[in-house]
Amino acid sequence: PASRGCVPGGVSLMTSPSGANIRILRKRAAKGDAKMQFVLAERLEETSEFAEAREWMESAANAGHADAQLALGSWCGRGACGIPKDNARAVQWYTRAAEQGHAVSQHTLAVCYVTGEGVAQDLSRAVYWHIRAAEQGHADAQHKLGCLYANGKGLAQDFDGAVHWFTKAAEQGHAEAHYNLGCLYANGEGVAQDRSRAVHWYSRAAAQGLALAQASLGLFYAHGEGAAQDWDRAVHWYTKAAEQGHADAQFNLGVCYA
């Protein structure tokens, strides 16, 4: 999953991995400071000193440092830092961090359960971990949880639940959550049908470059749904989506010029 490569940065003590900085970090890491071991491992990765980076990252992870556990999981999942690709091992590290309440790891682990990478596919476990991360305010987890509720995957279909979690993610500026909220308002699922609210949410997503939202917004302007009919705006949004390869937008744009 894409999120697997998104390992959060460590404590920002240094502006560059200079030799002097590395020496200072080694001294502090050698005293058993797991946070400094994690930071040192990140710096050594930057300078391609992979063997030592692995040693310190594993030391921090085994000491219970959740960011280090996530980082090791990411390295295993991607086959990075000289570690052979091993999705099952990645899941083990994600789990250790997730069990400590680490939101990014909880979301990443949930994605593994959705895709079946490194672990047997289990949508109920995916829901469990998405909820744990979503409740901590993780926007991607909130959005994914909304999708699971909307589609009835891993739990009973519940559009009210979908609206709740899409809204939580949308409040943090999540483009796909904006779009999906627009769809629910357009279709009257979980909310009273309101095409003007659909246009509102499509507009938020379209402004962030989401092609699906741009194409939908173009369609609503073309047909005067949720907003006054406006062919200039329709062409504008069809063009934005078409430039990203959206086939329906390309077709609709061709119709506008026919």
PDB file of C-alpha atoms in Angstrom:
ATOM      1  CA  PRO A   1       0.000   0.000   0.000  1.00  0.00           C
ATOM      2  CA  ALA A   2       1.077   3.544  -0.662  1.00  0.00           C
ATOM      3  CA  SER A   3       1.009   4.414   3.006  1.00  0.00           C
ATOM      4  CA  ARG A   4       3.625   1.765   3.699  1.00  0.00           C
ATOM      5  CA  GLY A   5       6.378   4.030   2.405  1.00  0.00           C
ATOM      6  CA  CYS A   6       5.237   6.991   4.494  1.00  0.00           C
ATOM      7  CA  VAL A   7       7.430   6.629   7.553  1.00  0.00           C
ATOM      8  CA  PRO A   8       7.182   9.677   9.853  1.00  0.00           C
ATOM      9  CA  GLY A   9      10.356  11.614  10.497  1.00  0.00           C
ATOM     10  CA  GLY A  10      12.220  11.451  13.750  1.00  0.00           C
ATOM     11  CA  VAL A  11      13.130  14.165  16.197  1.00  0.00           C
ATOM     12  CA  SER A  12      14.645  17.012  14.194  1.00  0.00           C
ATOM     13  CA  LEU A  13      17.921  17.529  15.988  1.00  0.00           C
ATOM     14  CA  MET A  14      20.197  18.012  12.990  1.00  0.00           C
ATOM     15  CA  THR A  15      19.871  19.832   9.710  1.00  0.00           C
ATOM     16  CA  SER A  16      22.241  17.531   7.834  1.00  0.00           C
ATOM     17  CA  PRO A  17      23.826  14.119   8.412  1.00  0.00           C
ATOM     18  CA  SER A  18      27.358  15.491   8.891  1.00  0.00           C
ATOM     19  CA  GLY A  19      30.073  13.366  10.428  1.00  0.00           C
ATOM     20  CA  ALA A  20      30.031  15.443  13.624  1.00  0.00           C
ATOM     21  CA  ASN A  21      26.299  15.060  14.017  1.00  0.00           C
ATOM     22  CA  ILE A  22      26.490  11.326  13.427  1.00  0.00           C
ATOM     23  CA  ARG A  23      29.185  11.005  16.114  1.00  0.00           C
ATOM     24  CA  ILE A  24      27.014  12.852  18.639  1.00  0.00           C
ATOM     25  CA  LEU A  25      24.044  10.664  17.827  1.00  0.00           C
ATOM     26  CA  ARG A  26      26.136   7.488  18.140  1.00  0.00           C
ATOM     27  CA  LYS A  27      27.192   8.489  21.660  1.00  0.00           C
ATOM     28  CA  ARG A  28      23.610   9.101  22.742  1.00  0.00           C
ATOM     29  CA  ALA A  29      22.313   5.990  20.998  1.00  0.00           C
ATOM     30  CA  ALA A  30      25.004   3.862  22.652  1.00  0.00           C
ATOM     31  CA  LYS A  31      23.575   4.871  26.049  1.00  0.00           C
ATOM     32  CA  GLY A  32      20.363   3.063  25.160  1.00  0.00           C
ATOM     33  CA  ASP A  33      18.253   6.061  24.174  1.00  0.00           C
ATOM     34  CA  ALA A  34      15.733   4.491  21.781  1.00  0.00           C
ATOM     35  CA  LYS A  35      14.667   7.837  20.343  1.00  0.00           C
ATOM     36  CA  MET A  36      18.256   8.696  19.471  1.00  0.00           C
ATOM     37  CA  GLN A  37      18.793   5.217  18.045  1.00  0.00           C
ATOM     38  CA  PHE A  38      15.831   5.843  15.745  1.00  0.00           C
ATOM     39  CA  VAL A  39      17.108   9.273  14.685  1.00  0.00           C
ATOM     40  CA  LEU A  40      20.609   7.870  14.109  1.00  0.00           C
ATOM     41  CA  ALA A  41      19.217   5.045  11.981  1.00  0.00           C
ATOM     42  CA  GLU A  42      17.350   7.548   9.817  1.00  0.00           C
ATOM     43  CA  ARG A  43      20.501   9.637   9.352  1.00  0.00           C
ATOM     44  CA  LEU A  44      22.552   6.572   8.448  1.00  0.00           C
ATOM     45  CA  GLU A  45      19.934   5.541   5.910  1.00  0.00           C
ATOM     46  CA  GLU A  46      20.293   8.980   4.301  1.00  0.00           C
ATOM     47  CA  THR A  47      24.031   8.376   3.909  1.00  0.00           C
ATOM     48  CA  SER A  48      23.466   4.795   2.635  1.00  0.00           C
ATOM     49  CA  GLU A  49      25.142   3.224   5.662  1.00  0.00           C
ATOM     50  CA  PHE A  50      22.509   0.540   5.620  1.00  0.00           C
ATOM     51  CA  ALA A  51      24.062  -2.145   7.803  1.00  0.00           C
ATOM     52  CA  GLU A  52      24.540   0.190  10.767  1.00  0.00           C
ATOM     53  CA  ALA A  53      21.168   1.834  10.099  1.00  0.00           C
ATOM     54  CA  ARG A  54      19.472  -1.550  10.400  1.00  0.00           C
ATOM     55  CA  GLU A  55      21.327  -2.307  13.623  1.00  0.00           C
ATOM     56  CA  TRP A  56      20.184   0.882  15.335  1.00  0.00           C
ATOM     57  CA  MET A  57      16.648   0.763  13.953  1.00  0.00           C
ATOM     58  CA  GLU A  58      16.230  -2.801  15.188  1.00  0.00           C
ATOM     59  CA  SER A  59      17.620  -1.804  18.584  1.00  0.00           C
ATOM     60  CA  ALA A  60      15.099   1.039  18.863  1.00  0.00           C
ATOM     61  CA  ALA A  61      12.261  -1.125  17.607  1.00  0.00           C
ATOM     62  CA  ASN A  62      13.037  -3.937  20.021  1.00  0.00           C
ATOM     63  CA  ALA A  63      13.098  -1.355  22.811  1.00  0.00           C
ATOM     64  CA  GLY A  64       9.500  -0.527  21.912  1.00  0.00           C
ATOM     65  CA  HIS A  65       9.962   2.653  19.862  1.00  0.00           C
ATOM     66  CA  ALA A  66       6.831   2.729  17.690  1.00  0.00           C
ATOM     67  CA  ASP A  67       8.240   4.953  14.934  1.00  0.00           C
ATOM     68  CA  ALA A  68      11.188   2.571  14.605  1.00  0.00           C
ATOM     69  CA  GLN A  69       8.827  -0.387  14.400  1.00  0.00           C
ATOM     70  CA  LEU A  70       6.902   1.344  11.634  1.00  0.00           C
ATOM     71  CA  ALA A  71      10.142   2.187   9.828  1.00  0.00           C
ATOM     72  CA  LEU A  72      11.330  -1.417   9.974  1.00  0.00           C
ATOM     73  CA  GLY A  73       7.962  -2.538   8.702  1.00  0.00           C
ATOM     74  CA  SER A  74       8.278  -0.102   5.831  1.00  0.00           C
ATOM     75  CA  TRP A  75      11.777  -1.318   5.000  1.00  0.00           C
ATOM     76  CA  CYS A  76      10.591  -4.938   5.022  1.00  0.00           C
ATOM     77  CA  GLY A  77       7.528  -4.112   2.947  1.00  0.00           C
ATOM     78  CA  ARG A  78       9.524  -2.227   0.336  1.00  0.00           C
ATOM     79  CA  GLY A  79      12.705  -4.269   0.433  1.00  0.00           C
ATOM     80  CA  ALA A  80      14.670  -1.174   1.457  1.00  0.00           C
ATOM     81  CA  CYS A  81      17.829  -0.403   3.404  1.00  0.00           C
ATOM     82  CA  GLY A  82      19.380  -3.719   2.395  1.00  0.00           C
ATOM     83  CA  ILE A  83      16.487  -5.792   3.808  1.00  0.00           C
ATOM     84  CA  PRO A  84      14.918  -8.382   1.488  1.00  0.00           C
ATOM     85  CA  LYS A  85      11.258  -7.663   0.742  1.00  0.00           C
ATOM     86  CA  ASP A  86       9.159  -9.557   3.274  1.00  0.00           C
ATOM     87  CA  ASN A  87       5.534  -8.472   3.674  1.00  0.00           C
ATOM     88  CA  ALA A  88       4.855 -10.941   6.480  1.00  0.00           C
ATOM     89  CA  ARG A  89       7.714  -9.494   8.514  1.00  0.00           C
ATOM     90  CA  ALA A  90       6.447  -6.005   7.717  1.00  0.00           C
ATOM     91  CA  VAL A  91       3.053  -6.890   9.175  1.00  0.00           C
ATOM     92  CA  GLN A  92       4.721  -8.137  12.355  1.00  0.00           C
ATOM     93  CA  TRP A  93       6.406  -4.777  12.886  1.00  0.00           C
ATOM     94  CA  TYR A  94       3.276  -2.807  11.977  1.00  0.00           C
ATOM     95  CA  THR A  95       1.352  -4.880  14.501  1.00  0.00           C
ATOM     96  CA  ARG A  96       3.821  -4.192  17.294  1.00  0.00           C
ATOM     97  CA  ALA A  97       3.564  -0.454  16.670  1.00  0.00           C
ATOM     98  CA  ALA A  98      -0.211  -0.552  16.186  1.00  0.00           C
ATOM     99  CA  GLU A  99      -0.685  -2.328  19.499  1.00  0.00           C
ATOM    100  CA  GLN A 100       1.026   0.643  21.164  1.00  0.00           C
ATOM    101  CA  GLY A 101      -1.611   2.971  19.725  1.00  0.00           C
ATOM    102  CA  HIS A 102       0.503   4.294  16.842  1.00  0.00           C
ATOM    103  CA  ALA A 103      -2.110   5.704  14.447  1.00  0.00           C
ATOM    104  CA  VAL A 104      -0.060   5.545  11.227  1.00  0.00           C
ATOM    105  CA  SER A 105       0.831   1.922  11.935  1.00  0.00           C
ATOM    106  CA  GLN A 106      -2.785   1.101  12.727  1.00  0.00           C
ATOM    107  CA  HIS A 107      -3.872   2.513   9.381  1.00  0.00           C
ATOM    108  CA  THR A 108      -1.033   0.784   7.540  1.00  0.00           C
ATOM    109  CA  LEU A 109      -1.872  -2.529   9.190  1.00  0.00           C
ATOM    110  CA  ALA A 110      -5.532  -2.073   8.256  1.00  0.00           C
ATOM    111  CA  VAL A 111      -4.549  -1.592   4.618  1.00  0.00           C
ATOM    112  CA  CYS A 112      -2.561  -4.845   4.769  1.00  0.00           C
ATOM    113  CA  TYR A 113      -5.661  -6.654   5.998  1.00  0.00           C
ATOM    114  CA  VAL A 114      -7.665  -5.139   3.135  1.00  0.00           C
ATOM    115  CA  THR A 115      -5.147  -6.109   0.450  1.00  0.00           C
ATOM    116  CA  GLY A 116      -3.961  -9.385   1.973  1.00  0.00           C
ATOM    117  CA  GLU A 117      -0.310  -8.349   1.737  1.00  0.00           C
ATOM    118  CA  GLY A 118       1.751 -10.171   4.328  1.00  0.00           C
ATOM    119  CA  VAL A 119      -1.345 -11.468   6.089  1.00  0.00           C
ATOM    120  CA  ALA A 120      -4.548 -13.288   5.194  1.00  0.00           C
ATOM    121  CA  GLN A 121      -7.155 -10.863   3.913  1.00  0.00           C
ATOM    122  CA  ASP A 122      -9.551 -10.057   6.740  1.00  0.00           C
ATOM    123  CA  LEU A 123     -11.893  -7.112   6.341  1.00  0.00           C
ATOM    124  CA  SER A 124     -13.164  -7.353   9.899  1.00  0.00           C
ATOM    125  CA  ARG A 125      -9.593  -6.863  11.166  1.00  0.00           C
ATOM    126  CA  ALA A 126      -9.159  -4.046   8.677  1.00  0.00           C
ATOM    127  CA  VAL A 127     -12.226  -2.357  10.149  1.00  0.00           C
ATOM    128  CA  TYR A 128     -10.873  -2.859  13.667  1.00  0.00           C
ATOM    129  CA  TRP A 129      -7.568  -1.157  12.921  1.00  0.00           C
ATOM    130  CA  HIS A 130      -9.098   1.576  10.763  1.00  0.00           C
ATOM    131  CA  ILE A 131     -11.374   2.444  13.678  1.00  0.00           C
ATOM    132  CA  ARG A 132      -8.423   2.591  16.082  1.00  0.00           C
ATOM    133  CA  ALA A 133      -6.569   4.998  13.747  1.00  0.00           C
ATOM    134  CA  ALA A 134      -9.668   6.982  12.762  1.00  0.00           C
ATOM    135  CA  GLU A 135     -10.538   7.639  16.380  1.00  0.00           C
ATOM    136  CA  GLN A 136      -7.110   9.255  16.752  1.00  0.00           C
ATOM    137  CA  GLY A 137      -7.848  11.607  13.868  1.00  0.00           C
ATOM    138  CA  HIS A 138      -5.963   9.839  11.069  1.00  0.00           C
ATOM    139  CA  ALA A 139      -7.637  11.284   7.950  1.00  0.00           C
ATOM    140  CA  ASP A 140      -6.798   8.430   5.577  1.00  0.00           C
ATOM    141  CA  ALA A 141      -8.166   5.913   8.075  1.00  0.00           C
ATOM    142  CA  GLN A 142     -11.314   7.984   8.498  1.00  0.00           C
ATOM    143  CA  HIS A 143     -11.801   8.050   4.749  1.00  0.00           C
ATOM    144  CA  LYS A 144     -11.139   4.319   4.336  1.00  0.00           C
ATOM    145  CA  LEU A 145     -13.540   3.561   7.166  1.00  0.00           C
ATOM    146  CA  GLY A 146     -16.166   5.660   5.431  1.00  0.00           C
ATOM    147  CA  CYS A 147     -15.627   3.609   2.263  1.00  0.00           C
ATOM    148  CA  LEU A 148     -16.020   0.341   4.163  1.00  0.00           C
ATOM    149  CA  TYR A 149     -19.280   1.571   5.696  1.00  0.00           C
ATOM    150  CA  ALA A 150     -20.560   2.831   2.333  1.00  0.00           C
ATOM    151  CA  ASN A 151     -19.765  -0.441   0.564  1.00  0.00           C
ATOM    152  CA  GLY A 152     -20.666  -2.809   3.397  1.00  0.00           C
ATOM    153  CA  LYS A 153     -17.180  -4.359   3.419  1.00  0.00           C
ATOM    154  CA  GLY A 154     -16.153  -5.944   6.715  1.00  0.00           C
ATOM    155  CA  LEU A 155     -19.300  -4.677   8.425  1.00  0.00           C
ATOM    156  CA  ALA A 156     -22.939  -3.995   7.634  1.00  0.00           C
ATOM    157  CA  GLN A 157     -23.555  -1.267   5.062  1.00  0.00           C
ATOM    158  CA  ASP A 158     -24.304   1.939   6.930  1.00  0.00           C
ATOM    159  CA  PHE A 159     -24.502   5.217   5.041  1.00  0.00           C
ATOM    160  CA  ASP A 160     -24.874   7.169   8.299  1.00  0.00           C
ATOM    161  CA  GLY A 161     -21.532   5.747   9.385  1.00  0.00           C
ATOM    162  CA  ALA A 162     -20.060   6.566   5.977  1.00  0.00           C
ATOM    163  CA  VAL A 163     -21.233  10.186   6.240  1.00  0.00           C
ATOM    164  CA  HIS A 164     -19.794  10.451   9.750  1.00  0.00           C
ATOM    165  CA  TRP A 165     -16.309   9.295   8.798  1.00  0.00           C
ATOM    166  CA  PHE A 166     -16.177  11.014   5.417  1.00  0.00           C
ATOM    167  CA  THR A 167     -17.079  14.244   7.207  1.00  0.00           C
ATOM    168  CA  LYS A 168     -14.315  13.723   9.786  1.00  0.00           C
ATOM    169  CA  ALA A 169     -11.771  13.237   6.995  1.00  0.00           C
ATOM    170  CA  ALA A 170     -13.197  16.086   4.912  1.00  0.00           C
ATOM    171  CA  GLU A 171     -12.801  18.462   7.851  1.00  0.00           C
ATOM    172  CA  GLN A 172      -9.075  17.741   7.591  1.00  0.00           C
ATOM    173  CA  GLY A 173      -9.041  18.577   3.881  1.00  0.00           C
ATOM    174  CA  HIS A 174      -9.055  15.013   2.525  1.00  0.00           C
ATOM    175  CA  ALA A 175      -9.850  15.328  -1.191  1.00  0.00           C
ATOM    176  CA  GLU A 176     -11.346  11.867  -1.708  1.00  0.00           C
ATOM    177  CA  ALA A 177     -13.549  12.321   1.355  1.00  0.00           C
ATOM    178  CA  HIS A 178     -14.776  15.600  -0.136  1.00  0.00           C
ATOM    179  CA  TYR A 179     -15.655  13.762  -3.338  1.00  0.00           C
ATOM    180  CA  ASN A 180     -17.373  10.873  -1.601  1.00  0.00           C
ATOM    181  CA  LEU A 181     -19.424  13.236   0.530  1.00  0.00           C
ATOM    182  CA  GLY A 182     -20.473  14.913  -2.703  1.00  0.00           C
ATOM    183  CA  CYS A 183     -21.625  11.548  -4.050  1.00  0.00           C
ATOM    184  CA  LEU A 184     -23.669  10.826  -0.929  1.00  0.00           C
ATOM    185  CA  TYR A 185     -25.385  14.212  -1.156  1.00  0.00           C
ATOM    186  CA  ALA A 186     -25.968  13.731  -4.887  1.00  0.00           C
ATOM    187  CA  ASN A 187     -27.583  10.337  -4.316  1.00  0.00           C
ATOM    188  CA  GLY A 188     -29.296  11.071  -1.004  1.00  0.00           C
ATOM    189  CA  GLU A 189     -27.482   8.259   0.810  1.00  0.00           C
ATOM    190  CA  GLY A 190     -27.117   8.821   4.555  1.00  0.00           C
ATOM    191  CA  VAL A 191     -28.250  12.424   4.085  1.00  0.00           C
ATOM    192  CA  ALA A 192     -31.163  14.196   2.462  1.00  0.00           C
ATOM    193  CA  GLN A 193     -30.482  14.554  -1.253  1.00  0.00           C
ATOM    194  CA  ASP A 194     -29.021  17.996  -1.852  1.00  0.00           C
ATOM    195  CA  ARG A 195     -27.367  18.665  -5.192  1.00  0.00           C
ATOM    196  CA  SER A 196     -26.101  22.080  -4.070  1.00  0.00           C
ATOM    197  CA  ARG A 197     -24.204  20.401  -1.208  1.00  0.00           C
ATOM    198  CA  ALA A 198     -22.901  17.871  -3.708  1.00  0.00           C
ATOM    199  CA  VAL A 199     -21.536  20.741  -5.800  1.00  0.00           C
ATOM    200  CA  HIS A 200     -19.960  22.218  -2.669  1.00  0.00           C
ATOM    201  CA  TRP A 201     -18.063  19.041  -1.849  1.00  0.00           C
ATOM    202  CA  TYR A 202     -17.171  18.271  -5.457  1.00  0.00           C
ATOM    203  CA  SER A 203     -15.755  21.792  -5.707  1.00  0.00           C
ATOM    204  CA  ARG A 204     -13.558  21.236  -2.648  1.00  0.00           C
ATOM    205  CA  ALA A 205     -12.174  18.023  -4.124  1.00  0.00           C
ATOM    206  CA  ALA A 206     -11.839  19.435  -7.643  1.00  0.00           C
ATOM    207  CA  ALA A 207      -9.804  22.371  -6.351  1.00  0.00           C
ATOM    208  CA  GLN A 208      -7.323  19.827  -4.967  1.00  0.00           C
ATOM    209  CA  GLY A 209      -6.951  18.244  -8.391  1.00  0.00           C
ATOM    210  CA  LEU A 210      -9.095  15.131  -8.010  1.00  0.00           C
ATOM    211  CA  ALA A 211     -10.126  14.162 -11.554  1.00  0.00           C
ATOM    212  CA  LEU A 212     -13.270  12.302 -10.504  1.00  0.00           C
ATOM    213  CA  ALA A 213     -14.556  15.418  -8.739  1.00  0.00           C
ATOM    214  CA  GLN A 214     -13.598  17.663 -11.641  1.00  0.00           C
ATOM    215  CA  ALA A 215     -15.506  15.463 -14.084  1.00  0.00           C
ATOM    216  CA  SER A 216     -18.543  15.312 -11.789  1.00  0.00           C
ATOM    217  CA  LEU A 217     -18.483  19.059 -11.273  1.00  0.00           C
ATOM    218  CA  GLY A 218     -18.332  19.611 -15.019  1.00  0.00           C
ATOM    219  CA  LEU A 219     -21.372  17.352 -15.433  1.00  0.00           C
ATOM    220  CA  PHE A 220     -23.374  19.205 -12.785  1.00  0.00           C
ATOM    221  CA  TYR A 221     -22.602  22.583 -14.364  1.00  0.00           C
ATOM    222  CA  ALA A 222     -23.458  21.247 -17.800  1.00  0.00           C
ATOM    223  CA  HIS A 223     -26.862  20.045 -16.633  1.00  0.00           C
ATOM    224  CA  GLY A 224     -27.553  22.827 -14.154  1.00  0.00           C
ATOM    225  CA  GLU A 225     -27.769  20.449 -11.202  1.00  0.00           C
ATOM    226  CA  GLY A 226     -27.014  21.968  -7.815  1.00  0.00           C
ATOM    227  CA  ALA A 227     -25.925  25.178  -9.493  1.00  0.00           C
ATOM    228  CA  ALA A 228     -27.011  27.389 -12.369  1.00  0.00           C
ATOM    229  CA  GLN A 229     -26.184  25.902 -15.754  1.00  0.00           C
ATOM    230  CA  ASP A 230     -22.816  27.269 -16.797  1.00  0.00           C
ATOM    231  CA  TRP A 231     -21.152  25.873 -19.922  1.00  0.00           C
ATOM    232  CA  ASP A 232     -17.940  27.834 -19.356  1.00  0.00           C
ATOM    233  CA  ARG A 233     -17.480  26.215 -15.964  1.00  0.00           C
ATOM    234  CA  ALA A 234     -18.487  22.849 -17.348  1.00  0.00           C
ATOM    235  CA  VAL A 235     -15.811  23.100 -20.040  1.00  0.00           C
ATOM    236  CA  HIS A 236     -13.287  24.323 -17.474  1.00  0.00           C
ATOM    237  CA  TRP A 237     -13.759  21.300 -15.203  1.00  0.00           C
ATOM    238  CA  TYR A 238     -14.094  18.794 -18.027  1.00  0.00           C
ATOM    239  CA  THR A 239     -10.768  20.095 -19.341  1.00  0.00           C
ATOM    240  CA  LYS A 240      -9.076  19.765 -15.946  1.00  0.00           C
ATOM    241  CA  ALA A 241     -10.253  16.158 -15.641  1.00  0.00           C
ATOM    242  CA  ALA A 242      -9.540  15.337 -19.299  1.00  0.00           C
ATOM    243  CA  GLU A 243      -5.958  16.537 -18.915  1.00  0.00           C
ATOM    244  CA  GLN A 244      -5.539  13.875 -16.242  1.00  0.00           C
ATOM    245  CA  GLY A 245      -6.824  11.180 -18.594  1.00  0.00           C
ATOM    246  CA  HIS A 246     -10.398  10.906 -17.325  1.00  0.00           C
ATOM    247  CA  ALA A 247     -12.172   9.201 -20.246  1.00  0.00           C
ATOM    248  CA  ASP A 248     -15.723  10.401 -19.540  1.00  0.00           C
ATOM    249  CA  ALA A 249     -14.510  13.973 -19.169  1.00  0.00           C
ATOM    250  CA  GLN A 250     -12.640  13.699 -22.464  1.00  0.00           C
ATOM    251  CA  PHE A 251     -15.805  12.452 -24.167  1.00  0.00           C
ATOM    252  CA  ASN A 252     -17.990  15.160 -22.596  1.00  0.00           C
ATOM    253  CA  LEU A 253     -15.477  17.807 -23.540  1.00  0.00           C
ATOM    254  CA  GLY A 254     -15.596  16.577 -27.124  1.00  0.00           C
ATOM    255  CA  VAL A 255     -19.391  16.886 -27.048  1.00  0.00           C
ATOM    256  CA  CYS A 256     -19.079  20.473 -25.825  1.00  0.00           C
ATOM    257  CA  TYR A 257     -16.886  21.348 -28.803  1.00  0.00           C
ATOM    258  CA  ALA A 258     -18.976  19.382 -31.354  1.00  0.00           C
TER     259      ALA A 258
END
